[in-house]
Amino acid sequence: MSDVSETTNPSAPRAPQTPAPRARDAATGPQDSSPRAPAPGKRRPPRVHRAWFVAAVAFVTIIGGAAFNSLPGLLIDPLHDEFGWSRGEIGLAVSIDMALYGLTAPFAAALMDRFGIRKVVVVALGLVASGALLSVWMTASWQLMLYWGLLVGLGTGSMALAFSATVTNRWFVERRGLVTGILTAAGASGQLVFLPLCAWIVDEHGWRPASVTVALAALVVVPFVWLLLRDHPADVGLAPYGGEFVPKPEPTRGAARRTVRVLLDAARTGPFWLLAGSFAICGASTNGLIRTHFVPSAHDHGMQITAAASLLAVIGVFDVVGTIASGWLTDRFEARRLLAVYYALRGVSLLFLPMLLAPTVHIPMIFFIVFYGLDWVATVPPTLALCREHYGADSAIVFGWVLASHQVGAAVVAFLGGVARDVFGSYDVVWYASGALCAAAALMALVIRRNAPEAAPVA
């Protein structure tokens, strides 16, 4: 299907008939798929590539899904006071949520290949809203585990970082590190928006209105996803940002089988276990530890819940800055060295935290919050870059499994942190143990071997 005159003389007049689209033509720049008559010569590409609008919708979606993640740390004490459930029981429900969040992610990435991003994300938002609403009527701890653990865990897991990886891989060739950082920061932005709001609602009106607020936040995002999100650049006749046109692949059948096969293949390689192990420690020291237990730990030292929640929100502010900066750095520096630095600094900061907790907020605590916020999920862009480097076209699913380890680590510490508080009457041992684990993660990152240059963009 080649036309010599067309390729050697681009300025020659076009034939009257409209030729079929060709990958070669699309490679000259993003194409406008609107039905308007084209101007003579090559069409002008859009000033702002559609990929940035898709990234914006994904950002808002992750914020809506992340709203629920603001609740567990705020509700441990209210649920303990109202129902008499132990902190270990409540921590178990949170750990189920976190574990399913991670274990769902790799299957969600494969389901997005099979059914499309929009359908999977809309169903996920519905699960989050259902779990949050049903928890308003719960009376037993098993219902907490069902609504918070199962429904919300499945829903948030389907909008986890594997969603970010899928959007980034399909829509971007250039600026992947930056976009990964921005989408990762969306979770922190949700925390920034909802933590102070939910803390105020819990203090003034109780925990049930806060749960309803989270459900509404998830439902509000649904129309944006359905109307504005697109599965693939080829759906609108565009090439990915910074790349050449790629036809939309046929839906991949056997999503579960493919997900398991990718895991078995990756598990035969050393980098997978090093990435999974270090990312498990990342989850243990962030979602499992700080997000779940910082507020009740600060409350143990006499700090008001709203003040402690506000400090977590400040972590969210600097998390946005740190994660975007980490994406920028990942485009320029070796990813494994960045990971080692991030984990080492996090471990040192956790060792100092027990000495900083007090009834009032003071300057050293603010310094810790700023520092920890910058490092919170700065690990995500270099981890995803290493997955792309080693696993190419399967990198989104491999990253989903690595994320599963992140959430399993978070789940273990969310549960054991509550048990440690029940047994020892303090969280100090958990802070020190997590600091030591971060040092181990830094060493694991350093021994990940280097691979060939990053694989070509995947469809």
CSV table of C-alpha atoms in Angstrom, one decimal:
chain,number,residue,atom,x,y,z
A,1,MET,CA,0.0,0.0,0.0
A,2,SER,CA,2.7,2.5,-0.8
A,3,ASP,CA,2.3,5.6,-3.1
A,4,VAL,CA,5.7,6.8,-4.3
A,5,SER,CA,4.5,10.2,-5.4
A,6,GLU,CA,2.9,10.8,-2.0
A,7,THR,CA,6.0,10.0,0.0
A,8,THR,CA,8.5,11.8,-2.2
A,9,ASN,CA,6.5,14.9,-2.9
A,10,PRO,CA,4.4,15.9,0.1
A,11,SER,CA,3.3,19.1,-1.5
A,12,ALA,CA,1.7,17.5,-4.5
A,13,PRO,CA,-2.1,17.9,-4.9
A,14,ARG,CA,-4.1,15.2,-3.2
A,15,ALA,CA,-6.2,12.8,-5.2
A,16,PRO,CA,-10.0,13.4,-5.1
A,17,GLN,CA,-10.7,10.3,-3.0
A,18,THR,CA,-9.9,10.2,0.7
A,19,PRO,CA,-7.1,7.7,1.4
A,20,ALA,CA,-7.4,5.3,4.3
A,21,PRO,CA,-5.5,6.4,7.5
A,22,ARG,CA,-1.9,5.1,7.7
A,23,ALA,CA,0.4,4.9,10.6
A,24,ARG,CA,3.0,6.7,8.4
A,25,ASP,CA,0.7,9.7,8.0
A,26,ALA,CA,-0.1,9.8,11.7
A,27,ALA,CA,3.6,9.8,12.6
A,28,THR,CA,4.0,13.3,11.2
A,29,GLY,CA,2.0,14.6,14.2
A,30,PRO,CA,-1.3,14.3,16.1
A,31,GLN,CA,-4.3,14.2,13.8
A,32,ASP,CA,-7.6,15.9,14.3
A,33,SER,CA,-10.4,13.4,13.9
A,34,SER,CA,-13.2,15.9,13.7
A,35,PRO,CA,-15.4,16.0,10.6
A,36,ARG,CA,-14.4,19.5,9.5
A,37,ALA,CA,-12.9,19.8,6.1
A,38,PRO,CA,-9.1,19.9,6.2
A,39,ALA,CA,-7.1,22.9,5.1
A,40,PRO,CA,-4.8,22.4,2.1
A,41,GLY,CA,-1.7,20.5,3.1
A,42,LYS,CA,-1.0,18.9,6.4
A,43,ARG,CA,-3.6,19.4,9.2
A,44,ARG,CA,-2.6,21.6,12.1
A,45,PRO,CA,-2.2,19.6,15.3
A,46,PRO,CA,-4.1,20.7,18.3
A,47,ARG,CA,-2.4,23.3,20.5
A,48,VAL,CA,-2.9,21.2,23.6
A,49,HIS,CA,-2.7,17.5,23.0
A,50,ARG,CA,-5.7,15.4,24.1
A,51,ALA,CA,-3.4,13.3,26.3
A,52,TRP,CA,-3.3,16.2,28.8
A,53,PHE,CA,-7.1,16.3,29.1
A,54,VAL,CA,-7.2,12.5,29.6
A,55,ALA,CA,-4.5,12.9,32.3
A,56,ALA,CA,-6.6,15.7,34.0
A,57,VAL,CA,-9.7,13.4,34.1
A,58,ALA,CA,-7.6,10.6,35.5
A,59,PHE,CA,-6.3,13.0,38.2
A,60,VAL,CA,-9.8,14.0,39.2
A,61,THR,CA,-10.9,10.4,39.2
A,62,ILE,CA,-8.1,9.3,41.5
A,63,ILE,CA,-9.0,12.2,43.9
A,64,GLY,CA,-12.6,11.0,44.1
A,65,GLY,CA,-11.5,7.4,44.7
A,66,ALA,CA,-8.9,8.5,47.3
A,67,ALA,CA,-11.5,10.2,49.4
A,68,PHE,CA,-12.2,7.1,51.4
A,69,ASN,CA,-8.5,6.7,52.2
A,70,SER,CA,-8.8,9.8,54.4
A,71,LEU,CA,-11.3,8.1,56.7
A,72,PRO,CA,-9.7,5.1,58.5
A,73,GLY,CA,-7.3,7.0,60.7
A,74,LEU,CA,-10.1,9.4,61.7
A,75,LEU,CA,-12.6,6.7,62.6
A,76,ILE,CA,-10.5,4.3,64.7
A,77,ASP,CA,-11.3,6.1,68.0
A,78,PRO,CA,-15.0,6.9,67.2
A,79,LEU,CA,-15.7,3.3,66.2
A,80,HIS,CA,-13.9,2.0,69.3
A,81,ASP,CA,-15.9,4.3,71.5
A,82,GLU,CA,-19.3,3.6,69.9
A,83,PHE,CA,-19.1,-0.1,69.4
A,84,GLY,CA,-16.4,-1.2,71.8
A,85,TRP,CA,-14.4,-2.9,68.9
A,86,SER,CA,-10.7,-3.3,69.7
A,87,ARG,CA,-8.2,-1.3,67.6
A,88,GLY,CA,-7.0,-4.7,66.3
A,89,GLU,CA,-10.4,-5.5,64.9
A,90,ILE,CA,-10.7,-2.1,63.3
A,91,GLY,CA,-7.1,-2.4,62.0
A,92,LEU,CA,-8.0,-5.8,60.5
A,93,ALA,CA,-10.8,-4.2,58.4
A,94,VAL,CA,-8.4,-1.5,57.2
A,95,SER,CA,-5.8,-4.2,56.4
A,96,ILE,CA,-8.4,-6.2,54.3
A,97,ASP,CA,-9.1,-3.0,52.4
A,98,MET,CA,-5.4,-2.3,51.8
A,99,ALA,CA,-4.6,-5.9,50.8
A,100,LEU,CA,-7.5,-6.0,48.3
A,101,TYR,CA,-6.6,-2.6,47.0
A,102,GLY,CA,-3.2,-4.1,46.0
A,103,LEU,CA,-4.3,-7.5,44.9
A,104,THR,CA,-7.1,-6.1,42.7
A,105,ALA,CA,-4.7,-3.7,40.9
A,106,PRO,CA,-3.0,-6.2,38.5
A,107,PHE,CA,-6.3,-7.7,37.5
A,108,ALA,CA,-7.8,-4.3,37.0
A,109,ALA,CA,-5.0,-3.4,34.5
A,110,ALA,CA,-5.8,-6.6,32.5
A,111,LEU,CA,-9.6,-5.8,32.7
A,112,MET,CA,-8.9,-2.4,31.3
A,113,ASP,CA,-7.2,-4.0,28.3
A,114,ARG,CA,-10.3,-6.3,27.9
A,115,PHE,CA,-13.2,-3.9,28.6
A,116,GLY,CA,-11.7,-0.5,28.4
A,117,ILE,CA,-10.7,2.1,31.1
A,118,ARG,CA,-14.0,3.8,31.4
A,119,LYS,CA,-16.2,0.8,32.2
A,120,VAL,CA,-13.8,-0.5,34.8
A,121,VAL,CA,-13.4,2.8,36.5
A,122,VAL,CA,-17.1,3.6,36.6
A,123,VAL,CA,-17.8,0.2,38.3
A,124,ALA,CA,-15.0,0.8,40.7
A,125,LEU,CA,-16.4,4.2,41.8
A,126,GLY,CA,-19.8,2.5,42.3
A,127,LEU,CA,-18.2,-0.1,44.6
A,128,VAL,CA,-16.5,2.7,46.7
A,129,ALA,CA,-19.8,4.6,47.0
A,130,SER,CA,-21.7,1.4,48.0
A,131,GLY,CA,-19.2,0.4,50.7
A,132,ALA,CA,-19.2,3.9,52.2
A,133,LEU,CA,-23.0,4.2,52.3
A,134,LEU,CA,-23.6,0.7,53.6
A,135,SER,CA,-21.2,1.3,56.5
A,136,VAL,CA,-23.6,3.9,57.9
A,137,TRP,CA,-26.0,1.1,59.0
A,138,MET,CA,-23.4,-1.4,60.3
A,139,THR,CA,-23.7,-2.8,63.8
A,140,ALA,CA,-21.1,-5.6,63.9
A,141,SER,CA,-17.4,-5.8,63.1
A,142,TRP,CA,-17.9,-8.3,60.3
A,143,GLN,CA,-19.9,-5.7,58.5
A,144,LEU,CA,-17.1,-3.3,58.8
A,145,MET,CA,-14.8,-5.8,57.2
A,146,LEU,CA,-17.3,-6.5,54.4
A,147,TYR,CA,-18.1,-2.9,53.6
A,148,TRP,CA,-14.8,-1.2,54.3
A,149,GLY,CA,-12.6,-4.2,53.5
A,150,LEU,CA,-14.2,-6.0,50.6
A,151,LEU,CA,-16.3,-3.5,48.6
A,152,VAL,CA,-14.1,-0.4,49.1
A,153,GLY,CA,-10.9,-2.5,48.7
A,154,LEU,CA,-12.1,-3.8,45.3
A,155,GLY,CA,-13.2,-0.4,44.2
A,156,THR,CA,-10.1,1.6,45.2
A,157,GLY,CA,-7.9,-1.2,43.9
A,158,SER,CA,-9.4,-0.8,40.5
A,159,MET,CA,-8.4,2.9,40.5
A,160,ALA,CA,-5.0,2.3,42.0
A,161,LEU,CA,-1.6,3.2,40.5
A,162,ALA,CA,-2.1,0.5,37.8
A,163,PHE,CA,-4.8,2.8,36.4
A,164,SER,CA,-2.2,5.6,36.3
A,165,ALA,CA,0.3,3.3,34.6
A,166,THR,CA,-2.3,2.3,32.0
A,167,VAL,CA,-3.2,5.9,31.2
A,168,THR,CA,0.5,6.9,31.1
A,169,ASN,CA,1.6,4.0,28.9
A,170,ARG,CA,-1.2,4.5,26.3
A,171,TRP,CA,-1.3,8.2,26.1
A,172,PHE,CA,2.3,9.3,26.6
A,173,VAL,CA,5.7,8.5,25.2
A,174,GLU,CA,7.4,11.7,26.3
A,175,ARG,CA,7.0,13.1,29.9
A,176,ARG,CA,6.0,9.7,31.3
A,177,GLY,CA,7.9,10.3,34.5
A,178,LEU,CA,6.3,13.7,35.0
A,179,VAL,CA,2.8,12.4,34.3
A,180,THR,CA,3.3,9.4,36.6
A,181,GLY,CA,4.3,11.9,39.3
A,182,ILE,CA,1.2,14.1,38.7
A,183,LEU,CA,-1.2,11.1,38.8
A,184,THR,CA,0.4,9.7,41.8
A,185,ALA,CA,0.1,13.0,43.5
A,186,ALA,CA,-3.7,12.9,42.9
A,187,GLY,CA,-4.1,10.5,45.8
A,188,ALA,CA,-2.3,13.0,48.0
A,189,SER,CA,-4.5,15.8,46.7
A,190,GLY,CA,-7.6,13.8,47.7
A,191,GLN,CA,-6.1,13.5,51.2
A,192,LEU,CA,-5.5,17.3,51.2
A,193,VAL,CA,-9.1,18.0,50.3
A,194,PHE,CA,-10.9,15.4,52.3
A,195,LEU,CA,-8.8,15.0,55.5
A,196,PRO,CA,-9.6,18.4,57.1
A,197,LEU,CA,-13.2,18.2,55.9
A,198,CYS,CA,-13.8,14.7,57.2
A,199,ALA,CA,-12.1,15.5,60.5
A,200,TRP,CA,-14.4,18.5,61.0
A,201,ILE,CA,-17.4,16.5,60.1
A,202,VAL,CA,-16.4,13.7,62.5
A,203,ASP,CA,-15.8,16.2,65.3
A,204,GLU,CA,-19.0,18.2,64.7
A,205,HIS,CA,-21.5,15.6,63.4
A,206,GLY,CA,-20.1,12.2,63.9
A,207,TRP,CA,-18.5,9.5,61.7
A,208,ARG,CA,-21.6,8.6,59.6
A,209,PRO,CA,-22.0,12.0,57.8
A,210,ALA,CA,-18.3,11.7,56.9
A,211,SER,CA,-18.8,8.3,55.4
A,212,VAL,CA,-21.8,9.7,53.3
A,213,THR,CA,-19.5,12.6,52.1
A,214,VAL,CA,-17.0,10.1,50.8
A,215,ALA,CA,-19.7,8.1,49.0
A,216,LEU,CA,-21.0,11.3,47.3
A,217,ALA,CA,-17.4,12.3,46.3
A,218,ALA,CA,-17.1,9.0,44.4
A,219,LEU,CA,-20.4,9.3,42.7
A,220,VAL,CA,-19.8,12.9,41.5
A,221,VAL,CA,-16.7,11.8,39.5
A,222,VAL,CA,-18.7,9.2,37.5
A,223,PRO,CA,-20.1,11.6,34.8
A,224,PHE,CA,-16.6,13.0,34.2
A,225,VAL,CA,-15.2,9.6,33.6
A,226,TRP,CA,-18.0,8.4,31.3
A,227,LEU,CA,-18.1,11.6,29.2
A,228,LEU,CA,-14.5,12.7,29.0
A,229,LEU,CA,-12.1,9.7,29.5
A,230,ARG,CA,-11.0,7.8,26.4
A,231,ASP,CA,-9.4,4.4,26.4
A,232,HIS,CA,-6.8,4.9,23.7
A,233,PRO,CA,-5.4,7.7,21.5
A,234,ALA,CA,-6.6,5.9,18.4
A,235,ASP,CA,-10.2,6.4,19.6
A,236,VAL,CA,-9.9,10.0,18.6
A,237,GLY,CA,-7.4,9.5,15.7
A,238,LEU,CA,-4.3,10.7,17.6
A,239,ALA,CA,-0.8,9.5,18.2
A,240,PRO,CA,0.3,9.4,21.9
A,241,TYR,CA,2.0,12.5,23.2
A,242,GLY,CA,5.5,12.5,21.8
A,243,GLY,CA,5.1,9.3,19.8
A,244,GLU,CA,3.8,7.9,16.5
A,245,PHE,CA,0.3,6.7,15.8
A,246,VAL,CA,-0.5,3.2,17.0
A,247,PRO,CA,-3.7,1.5,16.0
A,248,LYS,CA,-5.9,0.5,18.8
A,249,PRO,CA,-5.3,-3.2,19.6
A,250,GLU,CA,-8.1,-5.7,19.8
A,251,PRO,CA,-9.5,-6.3,23.3
A,252,THR,CA,-7.4,-8.8,25.2
A,253,ARG,CA,-9.3,-11.8,26.3
A,254,GLY,CA,-8.5,-14.0,29.3
A,255,ALA,CA,-7.6,-11.1,31.5
A,256,ALA,CA,-7.2,-13.2,34.7
A,257,ARG,CA,-5.1,-15.8,32.9
A,258,ARG,CA,-2.9,-13.1,31.4
A,259,THR,CA,-2.5,-11.4,34.7
A,260,VAL,CA,-1.4,-14.7,36.4
A,261,ARG,CA,0.9,-15.6,33.5
A,262,VAL,CA,2.7,-12.2,33.7
A,263,LEU,CA,3.1,-12.7,37.5
A,264,LEU,CA,4.7,-16.2,36.9
A,265,ASP,CA,7.0,-14.8,34.3
A,266,ALA,CA,8.1,-11.8,36.3
A,267,ALA,CA,8.5,-14.0,39.5
A,268,ARG,CA,11.4,-15.8,37.7
A,269,THR,CA,13.4,-12.6,37.7
A,270,GLY,CA,15.4,-11.0,40.5
A,271,PRO,CA,14.3,-7.4,39.9
A,272,PHE,CA,10.7,-8.3,40.5
A,273,TRP,CA,11.3,-9.5,44.0
A,274,LEU,CA,13.5,-6.6,44.8
A,275,LEU,CA,10.9,-4.1,43.6
A,276,ALA,CA,8.1,-6.0,45.3
A,277,GLY,CA,10.0,-6.2,48.6
A,278,SER,CA,11.0,-2.6,48.7
A,279,PHE,CA,7.6,-1.4,47.7
A,280,ALA,CA,6.0,-3.6,50.4
A,281,ILE,CA,8.1,-1.6,52.9
A,282,CYS,CA,7.0,1.6,51.2
A,283,GLY,CA,3.4,0.7,51.8
A,284,ALA,CA,4.1,-0.4,55.4
A,285,SER,CA,5.7,2.9,56.2
A,286,THR,CA,3.1,5.1,54.6
A,287,ASN,CA,-0.5,3.8,54.2
A,288,GLY,CA,-0.1,1.1,56.9
A,289,LEU,CA,1.7,3.3,59.4
A,290,ILE,CA,1.3,7.0,59.0
A,291,ARG,CA,-2.1,7.2,57.3
A,292,THR,CA,-3.7,4.6,59.6
A,293,HIS,CA,-2.0,5.2,62.9
A,294,PHE,CA,-0.6,8.7,63.0
A,295,VAL,CA,-3.9,10.4,64.1
A,296,PRO,CA,-4.6,8.0,67.0
A,297,SER,CA,-0.9,8.0,68.0
A,298,ALA,CA,-0.9,11.8,68.2
A,299,HIS,CA,-4.2,11.7,70.1
A,300,ASP,CA,-2.5,9.4,72.6
A,301,HIS,CA,-0.1,12.2,73.3
A,302,GLY,CA,-2.9,14.7,73.9
A,303,MET,CA,-3.2,16.3,70.4
A,304,GLN,CA,-6.7,17.1,69.1
A,305,ILE,CA,-7.9,14.9,66.3
A,306,THR,CA,-8.5,17.9,64.0
A,307,ALA,CA,-4.9,19.1,64.6
A,308,ALA,CA,-3.5,15.7,63.8
A,309,ALA,CA,-5.6,15.3,60.7
A,310,SER,CA,-4.5,18.8,59.6
A,311,LEU,CA,-0.9,17.6,59.9
A,312,LEU,CA,-1.7,14.7,57.6
A,313,ALA,CA,-3.3,17.1,55.2
A,314,VAL,CA,-0.1,19.1,55.1
A,315,ILE,CA,1.7,15.9,54.3
A,316,GLY,CA,-0.6,15.7,51.3
A,317,VAL,CA,0.4,19.2,50.2
A,318,PHE,CA,4.1,18.4,50.1
A,319,ASP,CA,3.4,14.9,48.7
A,320,VAL,CA,2.1,16.6,45.6
A,321,VAL,CA,5.3,18.6,45.3
A,322,GLY,CA,7.5,15.7,46.1
A,323,THR,CA,5.9,13.3,43.8
A,324,ILE,CA,5.8,15.6,40.8
A,325,ALA,CA,9.5,16.5,41.5
A,326,SER,CA,10.3,12.8,41.7
A,327,GLY,CA,8.7,12.2,38.3
A,328,TRP,CA,10.9,15.1,36.9
A,329,LEU,CA,14.0,13.6,38.4
A,330,THR,CA,13.1,10.1,37.2
A,331,ASP,CA,13.2,11.4,33.6
A,332,ARG,CA,16.8,12.5,34.2
A,333,PHE,CA,18.5,10.3,36.8
A,334,GLU,CA,18.9,6.6,37.5
A,335,ALA,CA,15.8,5.3,39.1
A,336,ARG,CA,17.3,2.8,41.5
A,337,ARG,CA,19.6,5.4,43.1
A,338,LEU,CA,16.7,7.7,43.6
A,339,LEU,CA,14.8,4.9,45.3
A,340,ALA,CA,17.7,4.2,47.7
A,341,VAL,CA,17.9,7.8,48.7
A,342,TYR,CA,14.1,8.1,49.3
A,343,TYR,CA,14.0,5.0,51.5
A,344,ALA,CA,17.1,5.9,53.5
A,345,LEU,CA,15.8,9.4,54.3
A,346,ARG,CA,12.3,8.1,55.2
A,347,GLY,CA,13.8,5.6,57.6
A,348,VAL,CA,15.8,8.2,59.4
A,349,SER,CA,12.8,10.5,59.8
A,350,LEU,CA,10.7,7.6,61.4
A,351,LEU,CA,13.3,7.0,64.0
A,352,PHE,CA,12.9,10.6,65.3
A,353,LEU,CA,9.0,10.7,65.2
A,354,PRO,CA,8.3,9.2,68.7
A,355,MET,CA,10.3,12.1,70.2
A,356,LEU,CA,8.3,14.7,68.3
A,357,LEU,CA,4.8,13.7,69.3
A,358,ALA,CA,3.3,16.2,71.8
A,359,PRO,CA,-0.1,17.8,72.8
A,360,THR,CA,0.7,20.8,70.6
A,361,VAL,CA,2.2,21.3,67.2
A,362,HIS,CA,5.8,22.6,67.4
A,363,ILE,CA,8.5,23.5,64.8
A,364,PRO,CA,10.3,20.1,64.8
A,365,MET,CA,7.0,18.3,64.1
A,366,ILE,CA,6.3,20.7,61.2
A,367,PHE,CA,9.7,19.9,59.9
A,368,PHE,CA,9.0,16.2,60.0
A,369,ILE,CA,5.6,16.6,58.3
A,370,VAL,CA,7.2,18.6,55.4
A,371,PHE,CA,10.1,16.2,55.0
A,372,TYR,CA,7.9,13.1,55.2
A,373,GLY,CA,5.4,14.7,52.8
A,374,LEU,CA,8.1,15.3,50.1
A,375,ASP,CA,9.1,11.6,50.4
A,376,TRP,CA,5.6,10.0,50.9
A,377,VAL,CA,5.1,8.4,47.4
A,378,ALA,CA,8.1,9.9,45.6
A,379,THR,CA,9.0,6.2,45.3
A,380,VAL,CA,6.3,5.6,42.7
A,381,PRO,CA,7.8,7.2,39.5
A,382,PRO,CA,11.2,5.5,39.8
A,383,THR,CA,9.5,2.1,40.7
A,384,LEU,CA,7.2,2.4,37.6
A,385,ALA,CA,10.2,3.4,35.5
A,386,LEU,CA,12.1,0.3,36.6
A,387,CYS,CA,9.1,-1.9,35.7
A,388,ARG,CA,9.0,-0.4,32.2
A,389,GLU,CA,12.7,-0.9,31.9
A,390,HIS,CA,12.6,-4.6,32.8
A,391,TYR,CA,9.2,-5.7,31.6
A,392,GLY,CA,8.2,-3.6,28.6
A,393,ALA,CA,4.7,-4.3,27.3
A,394,ASP,CA,3.7,-6.1,30.5
A,395,SER,CA,4.9,-3.3,32.7
A,396,ALA,CA,1.5,-2.0,33.8
A,397,ILE,CA,0.5,-5.5,35.0
A,398,VAL,CA,3.8,-6.1,36.6
A,399,PHE,CA,3.5,-2.8,38.4
A,400,GLY,CA,0.1,-3.9,39.5
A,401,TRP,CA,1.6,-6.9,41.2
A,402,VAL,CA,4.4,-4.7,42.7
A,403,LEU,CA,1.6,-2.5,44.0
A,404,ALA,CA,-0.1,-5.5,45.5
A,405,SER,CA,3.0,-6.1,47.6
A,406,HIS,CA,2.9,-2.4,48.6
A,407,GLN,CA,-0.6,-2.9,49.9
A,408,VAL,CA,0.1,-6.2,51.6
A,409,GLY,CA,2.9,-4.5,53.5
A,410,ALA,CA,0.5,-1.7,54.4
A,411,ALA,CA,-2.2,-4.2,55.5
A,412,VAL,CA,0.3,-6.1,57.7
A,413,VAL,CA,1.3,-2.9,59.5
A,414,ALA,CA,-2.2,-1.5,59.7
A,415,PHE,CA,-3.2,-4.6,61.6
A,416,LEU,CA,0.0,-5.1,63.7
A,417,GLY,CA,0.1,-1.4,64.5
A,418,GLY,CA,-3.3,-1.7,66.2
A,419,VAL,CA,-2.3,-4.9,68.0
A,420,ALA,CA,0.9,-3.3,69.2
A,421,ARG,CA,-1.1,-0.3,70.6
A,422,ASP,CA,-3.5,-2.8,72.4
A,423,VAL,CA,-0.6,-4.8,73.8
A,424,PHE,CA,2.1,-2.2,74.6
A,425,GLY,CA,-0.1,0.9,75.1
A,426,SER,CA,2.1,2.8,72.7
A,427,TYR,CA,3.0,2.9,69.0
A,428,ASP,CA,6.7,3.5,69.6
A,429,VAL,CA,7.9,0.0,68.7
A,430,VAL,CA,6.1,0.3,65.4
A,431,TRP,CA,7.9,3.6,64.5
A,432,TYR,CA,11.3,2.1,65.2
A,433,ALA,CA,10.7,-1.2,63.4
A,434,SER,CA,9.5,0.7,60.3
A,435,GLY,CA,12.6,2.9,60.3
A,436,ALA,CA,14.7,-0.2,60.2
A,437,LEU,CA,12.7,-1.7,57.4
A,438,CYS,CA,13.2,1.4,55.3
A,439,ALA,CA,17.0,1.0,55.6
A,440,ALA,CA,16.6,-2.5,54.2
A,441,ALA,CA,14.5,-1.2,51.3
A,442,ALA,CA,17.3,1.3,50.4
A,443,LEU,CA,19.7,-1.6,50.2
A,444,MET,CA,17.3,-3.6,48.0
A,445,ALA,CA,16.9,-0.7,45.6
A,446,LEU,CA,20.6,-0.4,45.1
A,447,VAL,CA,21.1,-4.0,44.1
A,448,ILE,CA,18.5,-4.0,41.3
A,449,ARG,CA,20.5,-4.6,38.2
A,450,ARG,CA,20.5,-2.2,35.3
A,451,ASN,CA,18.7,-3.3,32.1
A,452,ALA,CA,18.6,-2.3,28.4
A,453,PRO,CA,17.2,1.1,27.6
A,454,GLU,CA,13.4,1.5,28.2
A,455,ALA,CA,11.2,-0.5,25.9
A,456,ALA,CA,9.3,1.1,23.1
A,457,PRO,CA,5.9,2.5,23.9
A,458,VAL,CA,3.2,-0.1,24.3
A,459,ALA,CA,-0.2,0.0,22.7
